[in-house]
Tab-separated table of C-alpha atoms in Angstrom:
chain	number	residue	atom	x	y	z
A	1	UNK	CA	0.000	0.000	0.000
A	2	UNK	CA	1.403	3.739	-0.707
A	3	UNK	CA	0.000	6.238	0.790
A	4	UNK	CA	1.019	10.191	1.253
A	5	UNK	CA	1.534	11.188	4.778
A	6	UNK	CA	-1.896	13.230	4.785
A	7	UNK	CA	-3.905	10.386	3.784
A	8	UNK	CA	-2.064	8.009	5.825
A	9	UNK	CA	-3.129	9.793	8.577
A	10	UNK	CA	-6.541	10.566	8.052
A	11	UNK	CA	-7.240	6.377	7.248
A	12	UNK	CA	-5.938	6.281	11.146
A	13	UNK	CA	-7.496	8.742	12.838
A	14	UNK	CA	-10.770	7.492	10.958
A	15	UNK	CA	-10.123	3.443	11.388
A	16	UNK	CA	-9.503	3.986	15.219
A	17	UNK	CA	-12.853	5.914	15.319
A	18	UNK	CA	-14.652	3.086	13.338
A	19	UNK	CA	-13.602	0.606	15.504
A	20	UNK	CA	-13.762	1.978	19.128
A	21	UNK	CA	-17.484	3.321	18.510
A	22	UNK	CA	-18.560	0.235	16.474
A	23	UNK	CA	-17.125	-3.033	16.778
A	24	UNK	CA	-18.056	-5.393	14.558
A	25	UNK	CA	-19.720	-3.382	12.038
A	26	UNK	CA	-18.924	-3.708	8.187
A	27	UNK	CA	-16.679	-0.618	6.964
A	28	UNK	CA	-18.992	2.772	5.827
A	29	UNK	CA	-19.033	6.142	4.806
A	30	UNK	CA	-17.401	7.910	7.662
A	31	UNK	CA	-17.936	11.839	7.765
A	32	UNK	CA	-19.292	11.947	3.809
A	33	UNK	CA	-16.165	9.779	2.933
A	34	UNK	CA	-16.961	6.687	0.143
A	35	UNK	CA	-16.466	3.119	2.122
A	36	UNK	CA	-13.428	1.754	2.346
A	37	UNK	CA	-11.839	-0.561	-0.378
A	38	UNK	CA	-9.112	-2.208	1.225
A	39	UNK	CA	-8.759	-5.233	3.793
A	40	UNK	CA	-6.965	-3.177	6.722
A	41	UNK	CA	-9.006	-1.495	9.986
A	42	UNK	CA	-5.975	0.532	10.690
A	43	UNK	CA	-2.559	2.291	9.111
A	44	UNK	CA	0.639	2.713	11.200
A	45	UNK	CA	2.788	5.250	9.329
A	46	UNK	CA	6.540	4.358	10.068
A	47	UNK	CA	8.807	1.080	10.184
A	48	UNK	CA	10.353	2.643	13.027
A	49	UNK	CA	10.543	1.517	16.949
A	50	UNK	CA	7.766	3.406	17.518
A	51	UNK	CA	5.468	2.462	14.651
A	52	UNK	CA	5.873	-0.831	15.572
A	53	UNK	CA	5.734	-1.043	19.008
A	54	UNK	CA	2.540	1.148	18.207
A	55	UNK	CA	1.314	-2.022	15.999
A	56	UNK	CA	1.948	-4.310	18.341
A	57	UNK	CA	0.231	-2.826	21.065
A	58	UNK	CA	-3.154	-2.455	19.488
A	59	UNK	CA	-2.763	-5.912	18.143
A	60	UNK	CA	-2.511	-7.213	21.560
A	61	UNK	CA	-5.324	-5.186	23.245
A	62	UNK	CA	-7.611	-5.580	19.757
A	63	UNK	CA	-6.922	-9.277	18.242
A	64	UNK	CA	-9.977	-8.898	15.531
A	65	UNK	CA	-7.824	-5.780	13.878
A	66	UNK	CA	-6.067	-6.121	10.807
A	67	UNK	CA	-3.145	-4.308	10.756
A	68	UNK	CA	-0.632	-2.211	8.055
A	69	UNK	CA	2.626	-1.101	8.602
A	70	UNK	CA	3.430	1.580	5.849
A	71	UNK	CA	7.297	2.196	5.783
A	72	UNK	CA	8.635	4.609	2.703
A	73	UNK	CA	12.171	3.006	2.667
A	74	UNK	CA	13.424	-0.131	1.393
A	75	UNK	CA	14.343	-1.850	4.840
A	76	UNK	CA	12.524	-1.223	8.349
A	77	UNK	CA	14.167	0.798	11.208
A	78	UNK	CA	16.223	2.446	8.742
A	79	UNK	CA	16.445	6.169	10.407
A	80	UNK	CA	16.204	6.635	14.018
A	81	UNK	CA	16.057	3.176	15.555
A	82	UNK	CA	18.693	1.668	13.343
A	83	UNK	CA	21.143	4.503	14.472
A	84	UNK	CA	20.651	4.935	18.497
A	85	UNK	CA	23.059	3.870	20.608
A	86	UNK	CA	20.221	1.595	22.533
A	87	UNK	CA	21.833	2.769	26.195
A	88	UNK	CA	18.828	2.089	28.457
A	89	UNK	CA	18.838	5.013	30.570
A	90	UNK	CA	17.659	4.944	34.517
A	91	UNK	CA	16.185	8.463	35.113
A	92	UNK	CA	19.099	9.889	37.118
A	93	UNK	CA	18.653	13.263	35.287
A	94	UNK	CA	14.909	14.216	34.975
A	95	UNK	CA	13.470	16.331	37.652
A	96	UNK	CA	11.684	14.587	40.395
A	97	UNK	CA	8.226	13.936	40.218
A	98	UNK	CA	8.137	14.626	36.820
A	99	UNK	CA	6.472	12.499	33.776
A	100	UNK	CA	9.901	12.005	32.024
A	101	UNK	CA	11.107	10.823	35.323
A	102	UNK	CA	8.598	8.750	36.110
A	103	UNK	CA	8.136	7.204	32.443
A	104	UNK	CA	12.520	6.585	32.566
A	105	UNK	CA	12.555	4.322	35.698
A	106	UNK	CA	9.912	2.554	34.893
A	107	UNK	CA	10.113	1.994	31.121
A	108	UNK	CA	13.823	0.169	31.876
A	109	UNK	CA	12.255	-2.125	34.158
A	110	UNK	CA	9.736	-2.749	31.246
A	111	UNK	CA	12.528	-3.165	28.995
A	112	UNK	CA	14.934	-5.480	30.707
A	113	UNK	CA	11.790	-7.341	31.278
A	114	UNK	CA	10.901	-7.600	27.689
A	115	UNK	CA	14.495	-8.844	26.825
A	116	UNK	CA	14.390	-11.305	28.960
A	117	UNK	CA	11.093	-12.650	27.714
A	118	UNK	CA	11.774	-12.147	23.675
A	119	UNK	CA	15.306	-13.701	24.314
A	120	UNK	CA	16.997	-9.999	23.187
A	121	UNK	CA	20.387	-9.760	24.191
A	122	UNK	CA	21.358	-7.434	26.724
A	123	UNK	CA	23.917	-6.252	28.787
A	124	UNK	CA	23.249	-4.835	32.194
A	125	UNK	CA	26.897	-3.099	32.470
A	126	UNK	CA	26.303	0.258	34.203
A	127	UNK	CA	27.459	3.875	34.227
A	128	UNK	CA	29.762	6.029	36.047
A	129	UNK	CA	29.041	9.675	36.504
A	130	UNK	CA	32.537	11.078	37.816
A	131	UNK	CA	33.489	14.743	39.255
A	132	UNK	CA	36.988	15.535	37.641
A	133	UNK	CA	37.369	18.383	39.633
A	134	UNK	CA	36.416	19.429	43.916
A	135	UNK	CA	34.012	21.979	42.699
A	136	UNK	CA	32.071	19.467	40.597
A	137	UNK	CA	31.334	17.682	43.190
A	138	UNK	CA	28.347	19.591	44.563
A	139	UNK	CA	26.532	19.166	41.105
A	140	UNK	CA	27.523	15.489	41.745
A	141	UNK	CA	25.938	14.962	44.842
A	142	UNK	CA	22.806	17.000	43.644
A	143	UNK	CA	22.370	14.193	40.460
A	144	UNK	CA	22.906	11.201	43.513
A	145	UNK	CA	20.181	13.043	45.433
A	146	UNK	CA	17.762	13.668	42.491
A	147	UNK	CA	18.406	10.003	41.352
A	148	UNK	CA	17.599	8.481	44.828
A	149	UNK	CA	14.161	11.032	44.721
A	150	UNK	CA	13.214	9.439	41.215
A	151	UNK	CA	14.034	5.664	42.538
A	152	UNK	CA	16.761	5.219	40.296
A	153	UNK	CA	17.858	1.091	41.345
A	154	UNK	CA	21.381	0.689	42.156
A	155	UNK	CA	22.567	3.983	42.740
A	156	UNK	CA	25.857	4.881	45.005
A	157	UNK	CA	28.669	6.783	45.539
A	158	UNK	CA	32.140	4.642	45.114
A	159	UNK	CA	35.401	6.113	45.859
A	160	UNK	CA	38.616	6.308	43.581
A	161	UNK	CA	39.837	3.020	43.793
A	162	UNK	CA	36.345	1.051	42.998
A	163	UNK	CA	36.504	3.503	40.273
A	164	UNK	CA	39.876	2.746	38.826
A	165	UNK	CA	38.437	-0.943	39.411
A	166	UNK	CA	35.707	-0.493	37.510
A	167	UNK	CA	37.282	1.894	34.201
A	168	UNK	CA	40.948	1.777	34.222
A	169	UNK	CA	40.866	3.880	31.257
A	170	UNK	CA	39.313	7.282	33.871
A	171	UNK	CA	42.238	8.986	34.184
A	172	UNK	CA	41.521	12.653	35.816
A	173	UNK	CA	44.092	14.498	38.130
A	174	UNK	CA	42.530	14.793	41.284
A	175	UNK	CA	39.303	12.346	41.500
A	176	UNK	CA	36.422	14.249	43.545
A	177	UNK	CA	33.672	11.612	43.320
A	178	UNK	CA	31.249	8.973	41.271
A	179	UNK	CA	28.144	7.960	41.134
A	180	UNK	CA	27.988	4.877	39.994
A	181	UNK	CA	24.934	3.705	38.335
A	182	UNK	CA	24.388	0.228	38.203
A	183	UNK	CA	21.056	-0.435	36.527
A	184	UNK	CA	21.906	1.138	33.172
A	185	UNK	CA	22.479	-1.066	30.176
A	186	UNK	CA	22.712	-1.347	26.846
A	187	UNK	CA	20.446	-3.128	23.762
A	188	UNK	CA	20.799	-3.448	19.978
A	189	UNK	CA	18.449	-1.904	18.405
A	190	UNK	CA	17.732	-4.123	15.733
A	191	UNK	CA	17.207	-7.181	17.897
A	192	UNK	CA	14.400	-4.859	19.262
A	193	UNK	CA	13.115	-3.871	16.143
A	194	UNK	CA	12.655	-8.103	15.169
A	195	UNK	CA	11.373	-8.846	18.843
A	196	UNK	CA	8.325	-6.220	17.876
A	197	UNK	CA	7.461	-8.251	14.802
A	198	UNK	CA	4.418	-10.155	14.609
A	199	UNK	CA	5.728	-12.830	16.226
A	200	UNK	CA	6.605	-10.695	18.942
């Protein structure tokens, strides 16, 4: 199916609408539009992580719906989610309290969990914040404090020689103090991409 970006969206917004407000009933003119003549409910627009994982979703919650992914390239997860470096971040930075705080802690539970299920390779290796210099450390100390507030899991301060311990290669003059992160990983995100197939 090709569609223009306009169109593609309209056949969304319009499907969704058909099917939340009457399930079960044979496609019809919706808003003075002619009927539908093709065999999808619904139009995804983008191949991406987020197309898909939009796909997925209301395939799981809707089982009756018939589904199309409509990518413009060649290959799928050919922008954005073939290029990321797929760190899986904690939430260490985002104000407390906030949504984007919130939404971070939580969504790398969901994804470590959804590895493990979908057999995705992962590696749980961690993350060192480190204050080069004394009067970095306040700011420091401020990111360990907001990090505890947001739940961030296996969050501590470690000292110079866990540090050298841990990266051999963080060389820095006078070491003030690390955080030390221990929940952050790392994905490919291509294995993710396949894992949010059809079969996933």
């Amino acid at each position: 199916m090709a569609f223009s970006s306009r169109s593609s969206k309209k056949l969304l917004l319009r499907s969704k609408a058909v099917r939340s407000l009457y399930p079960g009933r044979a496609p019809g003119p919706i808003d003075g539009h002619p009927p539908r003549l093709n065999p999808y409910d619904l139009a995804v627009v983008g191949g991406g992580i987020i197309g898909l994982a939009t796909a997925r979703e209301i395939a799981r919650r809707y089982p009756g719906v018939c589904i199309a992914v409509v990518e413009k390239e060649k290959d799928l997860a050919s922008h954005q989610t073939g290029h990321n470096s797929g760190v899986i971040h904690t939430g260490i930075y985002y104000a407390p309290g906030s949504l984007k705080a919130k939404l971070c802690v939580r969504g790398a539970d969901m994804i470590y969990d959804y590895c493990r299920r979908m057999q995705i390779p992962y590696k749980m290796c961690g993350k060192v914040i480190v204050a080069v210099e004394a009067e970095e450390l306040p700011r420091l100390r401020q990111l360990f404090e907001r990090g505890k507030e947001n739940g961030v899991r296996d969050l501590r301060m470690i000292g110079g020689a866990e540090l050298r311990e841990l990266e051999p290669h963080c060389r820095v003059r006078s070491h003030a103090g690390t955080t030390l992160q221990g929940h952050t990983g790392h994905t490919l995100p291509l294995h993710w991409h396949c894992g949010l197939g059809p079969s996933g």
